[in-house]
XYZ file of C-alpha atoms in Angstrom:
525
model
C 0.000 0.000 0.000
C 0.997 3.657 -0.185
C 3.160 4.754 2.793
C 0.571 7.383 3.750
C -2.121 4.712 4.218
C -1.892 4.602 8.069
C -2.206 8.390 8.182
C -5.354 8.442 6.027
C -6.937 5.447 7.784
C -7.199 7.177 11.136
C -3.724 8.436 11.895
C -4.643 11.971 10.910
C -7.613 11.957 13.288
C -5.393 10.516 16.022
C -2.789 13.265 15.530
C -5.458 15.989 15.586
C -7.010 14.533 18.748
C -3.582 14.330 20.418
C -2.903 17.939 19.418
C -6.176 19.088 21.002
C -5.408 17.199 24.211
C -1.905 18.644 24.413
C -3.075 22.209 23.682
C -5.697 22.036 26.433
C -3.446 20.298 28.990
C 0.006 21.480 27.982
C 0.903 22.795 31.438
C 0.400 19.328 32.887
C 2.091 17.634 29.941
C 5.123 19.926 30.203
C 5.328 19.442 33.954
C 5.202 15.666 33.488
C 7.910 15.684 30.802
C 10.180 18.008 32.792
C 9.730 15.770 35.826
C 10.950 12.800 33.758
C 13.928 14.406 31.998
C 14.933 17.063 34.585
C 13.573 16.085 38.018
C 15.858 18.571 39.796
C 13.907 21.522 38.352
C 11.241 23.157 40.491
C 8.298 21.959 38.493
C 5.914 22.721 41.274
C 6.835 26.390 41.145
C 5.594 26.772 37.542
C 3.827 30.143 37.275
C 0.302 30.673 36.051
C 1.527 32.151 32.742
C 2.232 30.346 29.500
C 4.123 27.100 30.314
C 6.019 27.336 27.023
C 7.552 30.635 28.166
C 8.482 28.964 31.449
C 10.277 26.163 29.565
C 12.373 28.657 27.587
C 13.070 30.777 30.674
C 14.486 27.759 32.526
C 16.630 26.561 29.613
C 14.557 23.410 29.022
C 13.923 23.940 25.313
C 16.325 21.126 24.415
C 14.492 18.736 26.735
C 11.162 19.709 25.125
C 12.561 19.160 21.629
C 13.849 15.726 22.642
C 10.411 14.818 23.974
C 8.690 15.974 20.780
C 11.259 14.095 18.674
C 10.736 10.943 20.720
C 6.976 11.131 20.224
C 7.400 11.655 16.465
C 9.771 8.688 16.229
C 7.313 6.462 18.072
C 4.428 7.573 15.808
C 6.498 7.069 12.634
C 7.664 3.610 13.767
C 4.091 2.554 14.613
C 2.808 3.820 11.241
C 5.676 2.107 9.405
C 4.992 -1.236 11.108
C 1.279 -0.973 10.302
C 2.086 -0.140 6.655
C 4.709 -2.886 6.396
C 2.250 -5.595 7.479
C -0.551 -4.385 5.182
C -0.032 -6.196 1.882
C -2.049 -7.450 -1.085
C -1.547 -9.609 -4.123
C -3.483 -10.472 -7.266
C -3.269 -13.988 -8.681
C -4.998 -15.661 -11.575
C -7.854 -16.747 -9.275
C -8.286 -14.220 -6.464
C -7.407 -10.904 -4.811
C -5.913 -11.308 -1.338
C -5.250 -8.771 1.442
C -3.235 -9.426 4.586
C -2.877 -7.013 7.496
C -2.364 -6.891 11.230
C 0.547 -7.373 13.623
C -0.800 -8.997 16.781
C -4.176 -9.890 15.324
C -3.615 -10.943 11.711
C -6.411 -11.024 9.151
C -6.575 -12.303 5.604
C -9.356 -11.744 3.069
C -9.777 -13.185 -0.395
C -12.100 -12.310 -3.256
C -12.391 -14.985 -5.989
C -12.092 -13.274 -9.357
C -14.876 -15.334 -10.910
C -17.245 -13.923 -8.258
C -16.247 -10.273 -8.614
C -19.375 -8.128 -8.920
C -17.603 -4.831 -9.503
C -14.526 -2.758 -8.707
C -14.907 0.661 -7.062
C -12.385 3.480 -6.817
C -13.140 5.858 -3.960
C -11.257 9.144 -3.675
C -11.971 10.993 -0.394
C -11.318 14.717 -0.634
C -7.998 14.702 1.264
C -6.798 11.590 -0.584
C -7.646 13.214 -3.932
C -5.507 16.233 -3.122
C -2.419 14.055 -2.610
C -3.196 11.667 -5.474
C -4.443 8.583 -3.591
C -7.463 6.312 -4.027
C -9.088 3.291 -2.397
C -9.855 0.190 -4.450
C -12.838 -1.898 -3.319
C -13.376 -5.311 -4.892
C -17.089 -6.108 -4.553
C -17.732 -9.762 -3.753
C -20.786 -11.952 -4.111
C -21.445 -12.763 -0.455
C -22.368 -10.893 2.700
C -19.492 -8.753 3.971
C -17.356 -10.172 1.155
C -15.731 -6.999 -0.139
C -11.944 -6.649 -0.191
C -10.531 -3.142 0.215
C -7.114 -1.951 -0.904
C -6.552 1.383 0.805
C -4.710 3.465 -0.177
C -2.856 3.354 -3.489
C -1.473 6.043 -5.746
C -4.236 6.922 -8.214
C -2.320 5.673 -11.265
C -1.525 2.399 -9.493
C -5.120 2.040 -8.303
C -6.396 2.403 -11.870
C -3.836 -0.163 -13.045
C -4.907 -2.594 -10.295
C -8.559 -2.090 -11.238
C -7.796 -2.864 -14.876
C -5.806 -5.952 -13.851
C -8.641 -7.319 -11.694
C -11.276 -6.728 -14.359
C -9.199 -8.301 -17.127
C -8.526 -11.388 -15.029
C -12.195 -11.629 -14.051
C -13.179 -11.321 -17.718
C -11.406 -14.555 -18.627
C -8.698 -12.951 -20.759
C -5.645 -15.204 -20.443
C -3.188 -12.402 -21.239
C -4.575 -10.023 -18.626
C -1.510 -9.678 -16.445
C 0.834 -9.209 -19.387
C -1.436 -6.521 -20.823
C -1.607 -4.785 -17.453
C 2.155 -4.749 -17.036
C 2.602 -3.432 -20.563
C -0.034 -0.749 -20.010
C 1.355 0.315 -16.625
C 4.960 0.668 -17.780
C 4.518 3.889 -19.770
C 2.667 5.515 -16.869
C 5.475 4.604 -14.484
C 8.096 5.862 -16.903
C 6.276 9.155 -17.328
C 6.024 9.785 -13.585
C 7.986 12.781 -12.274
C 11.375 11.964 -10.771
C 11.665 14.010 -7.567
C 9.402 13.799 -4.546
C 8.596 17.505 -4.850
C 7.515 17.067 -8.468
C 5.378 14.042 -7.572
C 3.590 15.918 -4.775
C 3.051 18.954 -7.004
C 1.758 16.751 -9.821
C -0.610 14.917 -7.449
C -1.984 18.153 -5.989
C -2.440 19.686 -9.450
C -4.197 16.540 -10.645
C -6.458 16.529 -7.582
C -7.461 20.171 -8.031
C -8.063 19.578 -11.747
C -10.279 16.588 -10.931
C -12.377 18.790 -8.641
C -13.192 20.938 -11.668
C -13.232 18.538 -14.618
C -14.205 15.218 -13.022
C -12.345 11.915 -13.061
C -12.133 8.629 -14.952
C -13.339 9.877 -18.326
C -10.031 9.943 -20.204
C -10.332 6.429 -21.637
C -13.932 6.614 -22.902
C -15.398 8.284 -25.965
C -16.864 11.684 -24.992
C -20.022 11.104 -27.021
C -20.731 7.897 -25.083
C -20.846 9.608 -21.673
C -24.242 10.290 -20.093
C -24.183 13.279 -17.725
C -26.820 15.075 -15.662
C -27.120 18.876 -15.722
C -26.615 20.272 -12.225
C -29.865 22.253 -12.342
C -31.909 19.158 -13.159
C -30.237 17.128 -10.411
C -30.760 19.795 -7.754
C -34.310 20.419 -8.940
C -35.276 16.744 -8.660
C -34.035 16.557 -5.072
C -35.665 19.855 -4.156
C -39.031 18.698 -5.521
C -38.875 15.472 -3.531
C -37.698 17.294 -0.399
C -40.351 20.003 -0.589
C -43.135 17.430 -0.767
C -42.050 15.642 2.411
C -41.157 18.889 4.176
C -44.531 20.386 3.336
C -46.360 17.232 4.477
C -44.678 16.943 7.873
C -44.498 20.736 8.268
C -48.258 21.049 7.784
C -48.904 18.346 10.378
C -46.551 20.087 12.807
C -48.139 23.507 12.271
C -51.662 22.139 12.706
C -50.694 20.427 15.968
C -48.942 23.540 17.308
C -51.806 25.827 16.289
C -54.333 23.583 18.013
C -52.352 23.606 21.270
C -51.751 27.389 21.228
C -55.383 28.229 20.374
C -56.614 25.896 23.097
C -54.281 27.493 25.653
C -55.325 31.047 24.706
C -59.019 30.082 24.810
C -58.545 28.720 28.332
C -56.778 31.905 29.397
C -53.415 30.188 29.855
C -51.327 32.421 27.614
C -48.085 31.512 29.392
C -48.604 27.817 28.703
C -49.273 28.534 25.031
C -46.117 30.648 24.790
C -44.038 27.898 26.395
C -45.470 25.257 24.073
C -44.823 27.502 21.065
C -41.209 28.023 22.166
C -40.699 24.285 22.643
C -42.229 23.626 19.240
C -39.918 26.120 17.543
C -36.963 24.606 19.412
C -37.885 21.227 17.952
C -39.034 22.347 14.508
C -36.082 24.554 13.535
C -33.432 21.835 14.163
C -35.601 19.408 12.189
C -35.640 21.815 9.231
C -31.875 22.247 9.452
C -31.422 18.464 9.583
C -33.707 18.001 6.547
C -31.706 20.578 4.581
C -28.474 18.847 5.592
C -29.755 15.448 4.480
C -30.932 16.888 1.163
C -27.558 18.514 0.568
C -25.746 15.260 1.381
C -27.866 13.452 -1.219
C -27.261 16.169 -3.798
C -23.499 16.296 -3.207
C -23.219 12.518 -3.578
C -24.964 12.687 -6.966
C -23.113 15.695 -8.380
C -20.568 15.089 -11.135
C -22.561 12.011 -12.143
C -21.588 10.269 -15.363
C -22.062 6.816 -16.848
C -20.031 5.507 -19.759
C -19.277 2.180 -21.460
C -15.834 0.577 -21.169
C -14.403 -2.691 -22.434
C -14.968 -4.193 -18.966
C -18.527 -3.012 -18.362
C -20.192 0.261 -17.451
C -18.426 2.874 -15.370
C -20.368 5.063 -12.951
C -18.802 8.158 -11.404
C -20.467 10.418 -8.846
C -19.619 12.709 -5.951
C -18.539 16.327 -5.515
C -15.760 16.198 -2.924
C -15.489 12.454 -2.291
C -15.599 10.878 -5.746
C -16.621 7.251 -6.279
C -15.979 5.451 -9.550
C -17.696 2.091 -9.915
C -17.114 -0.382 -12.733
C -19.883 -2.966 -13.195
C -18.777 -5.888 -15.377
C -21.317 -7.476 -17.750
C -23.601 -10.068 -16.213
C -23.600 -8.505 -12.745
C -26.943 -6.691 -12.990
C -29.876 -8.828 -11.829
C -32.770 -6.404 -12.275
C -33.392 -2.944 -13.716
C -36.266 -0.591 -12.888
C -37.376 2.661 -14.523
C -39.298 4.932 -12.120
C -41.188 8.199 -12.606
C -42.715 9.965 -9.559
C -45.877 11.981 -10.164
C -44.207 15.380 -9.654
C -41.511 14.546 -12.198
C -44.021 13.862 -14.951
C -44.438 17.499 -16.119
C -40.654 17.680 -16.620
C -40.361 14.291 -18.359
C -37.858 13.021 -15.777
C -37.134 9.377 -14.915
C -34.684 7.492 -12.724
C -33.128 4.059 -13.241
C -32.290 1.661 -10.405
C -30.754 -1.804 -10.352
C -30.434 -4.876 -8.163
C -26.846 -6.014 -7.784
C -24.710 -7.854 -5.276
C -23.095 -5.266 -3.045
C -20.914 -7.541 -0.901
C -22.166 -5.742 2.212
C -24.103 -6.949 5.223
C -27.862 -6.424 5.440
C -27.476 -3.525 7.895
C -24.776 -1.830 5.781
C -27.022 -2.010 2.705
C -29.576 0.217 4.442
C -27.247 3.214 4.571
C -27.786 6.039 2.107
C -24.235 5.642 0.774
C -24.780 1.955 0.015
C -28.142 2.670 -1.641
C -26.418 5.174 -3.922
C -24.694 2.235 -5.654
C -28.092 0.915 -6.782
C -28.944 4.115 -8.702
C -27.449 4.195 -12.200
C -29.413 7.267 -13.326
C -30.588 9.637 -10.547
C -32.694 11.716 -12.944
C -32.827 11.946 -16.717
C -35.017 12.528 -19.731
C -36.182 9.847 -22.159
C -33.030 10.001 -24.291
C -30.881 9.547 -21.176
C -32.984 6.603 -19.992
C -32.761 4.901 -23.380
C -28.978 5.280 -23.467
C -28.596 3.990 -19.904
C -30.868 1.010 -20.584
C -28.718 0.229 -23.608
C -25.655 0.194 -21.339
C -27.052 -1.877 -18.462
C -28.951 -4.284 -20.771
C -26.545 -4.626 -23.715
C -27.837 -8.081 -24.678
C -31.472 -7.019 -25.011
C -32.666 -7.957 -28.537
C -34.414 -5.404 -30.706
C -37.724 -7.254 -30.331
C -37.693 -6.569 -26.564
C -37.230 -2.785 -26.796
C -40.920 -2.008 -27.531
C -41.951 -4.197 -24.577
C -39.635 -2.203 -22.348
C -40.366 1.340 -23.482
C -43.560 1.856 -25.524
C -45.651 -0.840 -23.836
C -43.830 -0.952 -20.485
C -42.582 2.461 -19.405
C -45.190 4.525 -21.283
C -47.966 1.981 -21.698
C -50.506 0.699 -21.924
C -51.040 1.581 -25.555
C -53.046 -0.029 -28.357
C -52.257 -3.721 -28.787
C -50.918 -4.044 -25.248
C -49.144 -7.443 -24.915
C -48.990 -7.314 -21.102
C -51.247 -9.629 -19.099
C -52.942 -7.334 -16.607
C -55.187 -7.448 -13.534
C -58.231 -9.722 -13.717
C -61.533 -7.866 -14.056
C -62.935 -9.311 -10.819
C -59.796 -8.197 -8.899
C -59.728 -4.599 -10.104
C -61.127 -3.413 -6.796
C -57.772 -4.298 -5.196
C -55.997 -1.878 -7.585
C -58.621 0.791 -8.312
C -56.217 3.172 -10.061
C -53.451 0.967 -11.464
C -55.373 -2.116 -12.619
C -54.864 -1.209 -16.281
C -51.072 -0.785 -15.932
C -50.258 -3.595 -13.534
C -49.166 -6.661 -15.461
C -46.316 -8.713 -16.896
C -44.785 -9.753 -20.193
C -42.234 -12.474 -20.945
C -39.726 -12.465 -23.806
C -36.776 -14.713 -24.607
C -34.543 -12.193 -22.836
C -36.371 -10.969 -19.723
C -39.479 -10.881 -17.561
C -40.991 -7.396 -17.378
C -43.302 -6.212 -14.596
C -45.313 -3.004 -15.065
C -46.878 -1.242 -12.075
C -48.158 2.079 -10.758
C -50.080 5.097 -12.022
C -48.946 7.862 -9.686
C -45.460 6.363 -9.485
C -44.873 4.653 -12.808
C -42.535 1.675 -12.573
C -41.221 -0.910 -14.991
C -38.974 -3.689 -13.698
C -36.882 -5.813 -16.068
C -35.489 -9.137 -14.811
C -32.988 -10.739 -17.242
C -33.915 -14.416 -17.339
C -30.303 -15.620 -17.396
C -29.761 -14.187 -13.903
C -33.201 -14.675 -12.341
C -33.032 -16.459 -8.987
C -36.535 -17.943 -9.064
C -40.246 -17.227 -9.194
C -43.101 -18.151 -6.865
C -46.870 -17.906 -7.166
C -49.239 -17.470 -4.243
C -52.961 -17.466 -3.576
C -54.676 -16.429 -0.354
C -58.228 -17.374 0.633
C -59.836 -14.238 -0.870
C -57.802 -14.579 -4.065
C -58.751 -18.259 -4.248
C -62.426 -17.358 -4.021
C -61.940 -14.901 -6.895
C -59.811 -17.396 -8.902
C -56.880 -14.968 -9.024
C -53.333 -15.197 -7.756
C -50.072 -13.344 -7.275
C -46.451 -13.837 -8.205
C -43.098 -12.994 -6.623
C -39.889 -12.823 -8.643
C -36.831 -13.665 -6.547
C -33.745 -11.556 -7.129
C -30.769 -10.377 -5.104
C -31.428 -7.761 -2.434
C -32.078 -4.336 -3.898
C -34.658 -1.623 -4.536
C -36.324 -3.428 -7.465
C -39.332 -5.442 -6.314
C -40.793 -8.342 -8.260
C -44.239 -8.630 -6.658
C -47.536 -8.735 -8.558
C -51.078 -9.544 -7.430
C -54.588 -9.816 -8.800
C -53.640 -11.867 -11.896
C -55.856 -14.471 -13.488
C -55.124 -17.896 -12.052
C -54.340 -19.260 -15.513
C -51.996 -16.319 -16.152
C -49.996 -17.095 -13.012
C -49.584 -20.733 -14.080
C -48.658 -19.657 -17.589
C -46.118 -17.205 -16.122
C -44.270 -19.970 -14.274
C -44.177 -22.245 -17.335
C -43.013 -19.484 -19.697
C -40.297 -18.270 -17.323
C -39.059 -21.806 -16.626
C -38.583 -22.614 -20.320
C -37.177 -19.227 -21.296
C -34.797 -19.001 -18.311
C -33.146 -22.344 -19.103
C -32.573 -21.287 -22.704
C -31.311 -17.829 -21.696
C -28.878 -19.239 -19.126
C -27.459 -21.687 -21.681
C -26.763 -18.806 -24.084
C -25.345 -16.385 -21.518
C -21.552 -15.892 -21.466
C -21.504 -12.377 -20.055
C -19.834 -13.494 -16.799
C -16.657 -14.322 -18.802
C -17.040 -11.545 -21.314
C -13.494 -11.619 -22.719
C -12.713 -15.333 -22.552
C -12.887 -15.893 -26.276
C -10.758 -12.822 -26.951
C -8.070 -13.830 -24.443
């Protein structure tokens, strides 16, 4: 790893905390150090003034410098030992990380189970040219992190992992050949390297990162105004809803207190309400800004090893999703976005994180491949995340699915006798099966279309409760990996549910036999 890894992984916080402790307790610290190195001095007679002046006045500056030097040596030795025992290697079958001195740990990520490779550049790391590589595994808490590497080395490691995972036999040779020119072009002196890293980091803050190796016309970006506007619209709706409830409750209490002649009680309640409401508004604004800043500088582009997503204003995350690692795709349009023609695209994918970690807003960001976009953006993104979709499936996805129903609707929808269970969406709710995917269409206020590629579908179940049995209708549940895309339908004709299982079973076997996306470069290697 990079020698500055221990500093960025908590050493900087430790140094800052130690500095705060010393600055607030320096009289005691100095007295303790003087008592160790010069016990004959009258430490107890230290005046109430600045203890640093007292040290210089008593000729103890050399002792203080020795103490500071000793502390620095201890810190440097500890950081060096931590860095020295933090190692990784990439073989033809896995990525392995070893670390620890007293308590050793070792983690491995099989390359044939790699679900993606992320490059994370925290703001401070970006300024000095460092990045963290995260290899996303297929199991719970299965990710392997390489933190931190020089940015050029991190990009080379990412390319190496993806080439090996793709099945290309010459991956390591190609990586070495591709990394050599970058190493040769690196500046010679330490000062030049630091200056180059800082300049590159500042440039990335303005121009973005990880777009140099893709065709500019293939990059999908989001205008900042549209991105901020979409979040503001969503935030205003919830803020107005809860704000109205809060105002009604406060008004009722104050009016009741005034009517009873207890003005003081009403004033106290109003003050307490404002003390609670104002911090809530500030917190809501902070949460909205955090969501906006994570989505700024968004771009999605195709590469030879899959699609590359980049997002983040200060902390930039670049995620590469290899082919065959997307298990479901959903196009969503909230009601308030409809006048603007905006849509978002979400996916189900293996994140390699535990169930609790997947609930965080940062983890959920990885399931959004298009935060907000117009129809042209959605079509381009769908073409990237579903590259194997045949031309015959496109109308089922867009005209009949996203925008439908239209004339000649091929979707099997809600049974007439079960429309009372979906009074507004009965005409849209339904499914269609092609040789490539199962498509589920739902919602009127919030339009949704979910696409489940058959080659990666985990299973399907049908269910029928007592009321549904009396109506001769049933429901279905598509099983996929954990994610925001749901595969639940209800109110279908009983015969349609049985037909759905048979069609999916036959088509999924054929699709899985044709699918080679998990080793996308094997034939070329």
